[in-house]
CSV table of C-alpha atoms in Angstrom, one decimal:
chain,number,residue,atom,x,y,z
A,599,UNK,CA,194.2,24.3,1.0
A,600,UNK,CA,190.8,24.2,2.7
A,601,UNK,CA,187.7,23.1,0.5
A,602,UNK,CA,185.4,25.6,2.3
A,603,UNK,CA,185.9,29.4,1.4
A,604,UNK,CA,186.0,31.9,4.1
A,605,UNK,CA,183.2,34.3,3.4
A,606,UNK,CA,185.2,38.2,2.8
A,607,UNK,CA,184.5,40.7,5.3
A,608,UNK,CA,183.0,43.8,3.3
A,609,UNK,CA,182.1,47.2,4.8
A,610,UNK,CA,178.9,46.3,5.6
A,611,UNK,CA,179.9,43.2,7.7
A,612,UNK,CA,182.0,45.6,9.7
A,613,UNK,CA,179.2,47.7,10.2
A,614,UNK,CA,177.3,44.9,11.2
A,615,UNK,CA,179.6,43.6,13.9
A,616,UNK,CA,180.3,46.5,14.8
A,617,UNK,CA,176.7,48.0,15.3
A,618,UNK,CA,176.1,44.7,17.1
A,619,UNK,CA,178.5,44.7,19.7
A,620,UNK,CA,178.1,48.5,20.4
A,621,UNK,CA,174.5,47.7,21.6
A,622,UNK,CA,175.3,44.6,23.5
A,623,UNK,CA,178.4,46.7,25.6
A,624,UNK,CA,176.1,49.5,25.9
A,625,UNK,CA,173.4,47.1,27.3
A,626,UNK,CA,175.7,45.5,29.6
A,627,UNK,CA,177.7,48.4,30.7
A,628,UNK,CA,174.1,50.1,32.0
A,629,UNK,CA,173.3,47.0,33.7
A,630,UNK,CA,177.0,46.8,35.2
A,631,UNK,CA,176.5,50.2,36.8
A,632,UNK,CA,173.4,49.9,37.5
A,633,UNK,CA,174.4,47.1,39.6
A,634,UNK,CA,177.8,48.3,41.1
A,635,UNK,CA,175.6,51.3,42.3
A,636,UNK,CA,172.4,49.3,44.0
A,637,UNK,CA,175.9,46.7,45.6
A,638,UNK,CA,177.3,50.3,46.9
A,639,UNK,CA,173.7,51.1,48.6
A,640,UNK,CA,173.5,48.1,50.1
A,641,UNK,CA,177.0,48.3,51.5
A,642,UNK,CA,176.3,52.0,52.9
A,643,UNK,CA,172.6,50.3,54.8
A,644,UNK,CA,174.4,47.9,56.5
A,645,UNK,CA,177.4,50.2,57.3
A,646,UNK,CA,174.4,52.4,58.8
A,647,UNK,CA,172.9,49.4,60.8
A,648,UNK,CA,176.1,48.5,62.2
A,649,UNK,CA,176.4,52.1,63.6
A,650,UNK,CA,172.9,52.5,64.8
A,651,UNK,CA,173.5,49.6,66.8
A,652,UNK,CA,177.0,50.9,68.0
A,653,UNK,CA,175.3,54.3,69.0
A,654,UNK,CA,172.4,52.7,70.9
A,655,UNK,CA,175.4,50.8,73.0
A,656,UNK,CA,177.5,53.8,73.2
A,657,UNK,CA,173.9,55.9,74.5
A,658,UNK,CA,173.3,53.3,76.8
A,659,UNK,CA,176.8,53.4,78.3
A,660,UNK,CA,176.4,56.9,78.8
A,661,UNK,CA,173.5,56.4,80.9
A,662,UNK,CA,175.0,53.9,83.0
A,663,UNK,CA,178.2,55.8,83.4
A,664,UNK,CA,175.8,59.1,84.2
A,665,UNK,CA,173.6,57.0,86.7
A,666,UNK,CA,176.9,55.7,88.4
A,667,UNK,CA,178.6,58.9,88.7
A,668,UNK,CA,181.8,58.0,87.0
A,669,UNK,CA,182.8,61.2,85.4
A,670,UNK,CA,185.8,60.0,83.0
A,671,UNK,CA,183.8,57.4,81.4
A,672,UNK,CA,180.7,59.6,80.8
A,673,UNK,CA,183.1,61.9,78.8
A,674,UNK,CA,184.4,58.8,76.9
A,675,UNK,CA,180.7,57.8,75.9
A,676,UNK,CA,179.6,61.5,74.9
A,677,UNK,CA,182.8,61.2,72.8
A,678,UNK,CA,182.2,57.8,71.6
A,679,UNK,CA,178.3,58.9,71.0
A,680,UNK,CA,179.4,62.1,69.5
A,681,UNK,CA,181.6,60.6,66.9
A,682,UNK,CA,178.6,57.6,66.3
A,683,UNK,CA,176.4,60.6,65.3
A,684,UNK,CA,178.5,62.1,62.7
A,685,UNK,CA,179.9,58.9,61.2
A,686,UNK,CA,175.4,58.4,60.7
A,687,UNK,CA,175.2,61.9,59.1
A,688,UNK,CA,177.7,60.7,56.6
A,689,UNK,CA,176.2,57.8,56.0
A,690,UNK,CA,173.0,59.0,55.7
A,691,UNK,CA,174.4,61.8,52.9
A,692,UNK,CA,176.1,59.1,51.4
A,693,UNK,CA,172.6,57.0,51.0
A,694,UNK,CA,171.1,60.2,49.7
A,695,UNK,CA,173.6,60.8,46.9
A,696,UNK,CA,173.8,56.9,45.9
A,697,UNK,CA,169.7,56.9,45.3
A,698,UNK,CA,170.3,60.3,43.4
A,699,UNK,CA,172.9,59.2,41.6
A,700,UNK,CA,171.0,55.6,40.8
A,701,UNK,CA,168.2,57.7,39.7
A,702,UNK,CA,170.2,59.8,37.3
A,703,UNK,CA,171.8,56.7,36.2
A,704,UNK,CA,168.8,54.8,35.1
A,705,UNK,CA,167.3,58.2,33.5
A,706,UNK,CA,170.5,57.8,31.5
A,707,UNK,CA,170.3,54.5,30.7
A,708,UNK,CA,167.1,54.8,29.0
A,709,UNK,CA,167.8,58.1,27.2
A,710,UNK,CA,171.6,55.7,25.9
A,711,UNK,CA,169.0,52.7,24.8
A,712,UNK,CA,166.4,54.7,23.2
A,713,UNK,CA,168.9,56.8,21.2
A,714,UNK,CA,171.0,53.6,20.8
A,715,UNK,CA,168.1,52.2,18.5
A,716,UNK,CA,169.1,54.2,16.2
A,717,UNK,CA,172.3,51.8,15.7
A,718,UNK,CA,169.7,48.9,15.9
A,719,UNK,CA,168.0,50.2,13.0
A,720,UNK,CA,171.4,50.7,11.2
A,721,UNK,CA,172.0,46.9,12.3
A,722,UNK,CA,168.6,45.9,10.3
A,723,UNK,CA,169.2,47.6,7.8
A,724,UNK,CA,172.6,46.4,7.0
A,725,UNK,CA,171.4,42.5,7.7
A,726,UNK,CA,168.9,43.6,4.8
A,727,UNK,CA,171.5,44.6,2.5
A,728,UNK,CA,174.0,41.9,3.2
A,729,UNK,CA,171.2,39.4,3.0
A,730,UNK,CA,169.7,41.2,-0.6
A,731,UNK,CA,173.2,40.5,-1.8
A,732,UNK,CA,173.2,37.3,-0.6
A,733,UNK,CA,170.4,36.6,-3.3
A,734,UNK,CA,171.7,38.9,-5.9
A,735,UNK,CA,174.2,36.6,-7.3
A,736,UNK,CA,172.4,33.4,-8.1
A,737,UNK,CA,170.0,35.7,-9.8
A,738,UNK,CA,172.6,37.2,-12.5
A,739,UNK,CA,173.9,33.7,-12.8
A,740,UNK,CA,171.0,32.2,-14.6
A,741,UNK,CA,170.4,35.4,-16.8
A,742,UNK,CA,174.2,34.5,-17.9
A,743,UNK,CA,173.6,31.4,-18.4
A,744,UNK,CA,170.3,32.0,-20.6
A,745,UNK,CA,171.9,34.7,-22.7
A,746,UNK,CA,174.6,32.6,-24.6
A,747,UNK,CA,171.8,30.4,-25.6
A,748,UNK,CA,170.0,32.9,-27.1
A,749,UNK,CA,173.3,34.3,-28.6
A,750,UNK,CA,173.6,30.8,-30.6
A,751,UNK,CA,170.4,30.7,-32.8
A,752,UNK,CA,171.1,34.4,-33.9
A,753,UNK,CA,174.9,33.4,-35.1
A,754,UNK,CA,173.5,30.5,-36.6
A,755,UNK,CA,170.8,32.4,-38.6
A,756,UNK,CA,173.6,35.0,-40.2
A,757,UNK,CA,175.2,32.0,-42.1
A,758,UNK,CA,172.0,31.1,-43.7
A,759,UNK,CA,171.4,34.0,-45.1
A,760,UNK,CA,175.1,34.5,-46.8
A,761,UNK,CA,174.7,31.9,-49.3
A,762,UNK,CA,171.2,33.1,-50.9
């Protein structure tokens, strides 16, 4: 057997733990999203750079193929160009729905925290109680202790007055 007890979980410490972790999660699952979402903009950017750059190639291809009078590859530029310009429009309404949707998501990270104090406060207030407990017992302990000295003179008293 161990010489130290193990302290007994109750309710309360539960709640505690459980209170605890809920905000911590909910803390770092906002700021996990958060970043996945701003990583994902990023991403889309340089995607978009990369095909501004391809477009300004494939337009200036086009205008060399145009100015040399090469029919077949003036039609493979306008094709190349054409399909650069739509793959930007997606990117572009990609970008636009990430920074909406980062928006939303931060709105709804604040509204999760703020309502989420309410747990904190449930936290406290269980720390309270489990720490009022915590100085409960020693308390009781030495008003035991001082009422079986005070039992002892009265019990001694009732024998003296028998005899008379």
């Amino acid at each position: 057997m161990s010489a130290t007890k193990k302290p007994v979980n109750t309710p309360l410490h539960l709640l505690q733990q459980l209170s605890g972790s809920l905000l911590e999660h909910l803390e770092n699952a906002c700021s996990q999203a958060l970043a996945d979402a701003e990583k994902l903009l990023a991403k889309l950017e340089k995607q978009r750079g990369k095909a501004q750059e391809k477009l300004h190639k494939s337009r200036t291809k086009l205008q060399e193929a145009a100015t040399a009078g090469k029919a077949k590859a003036q039609a493979k530029a306008k094709a190349a160009v054409g399909e650069l310009e739509d793959l930007l429009d997606k990117l572009k309404t990609s970008q636009s729905e990430t920074r909406t949707y980062i928006l939303q998501l931060k709105r709804d990270a604040q509204e999760s925290l703020k309502l989420a104090q309410g747990v904190g406060r449930v936290k406290e207030a269980v720390t309270k109680a489990l720490s009022t407990r915590a100085a409960k017992p020693a308390a009781p302990a030495k008003v035991a202790a001082a009422k079986p000295a005070a039992a002892k003179p009265a019990a001694a008293a009732k024998p003296a007055a028998k005899p008379v």
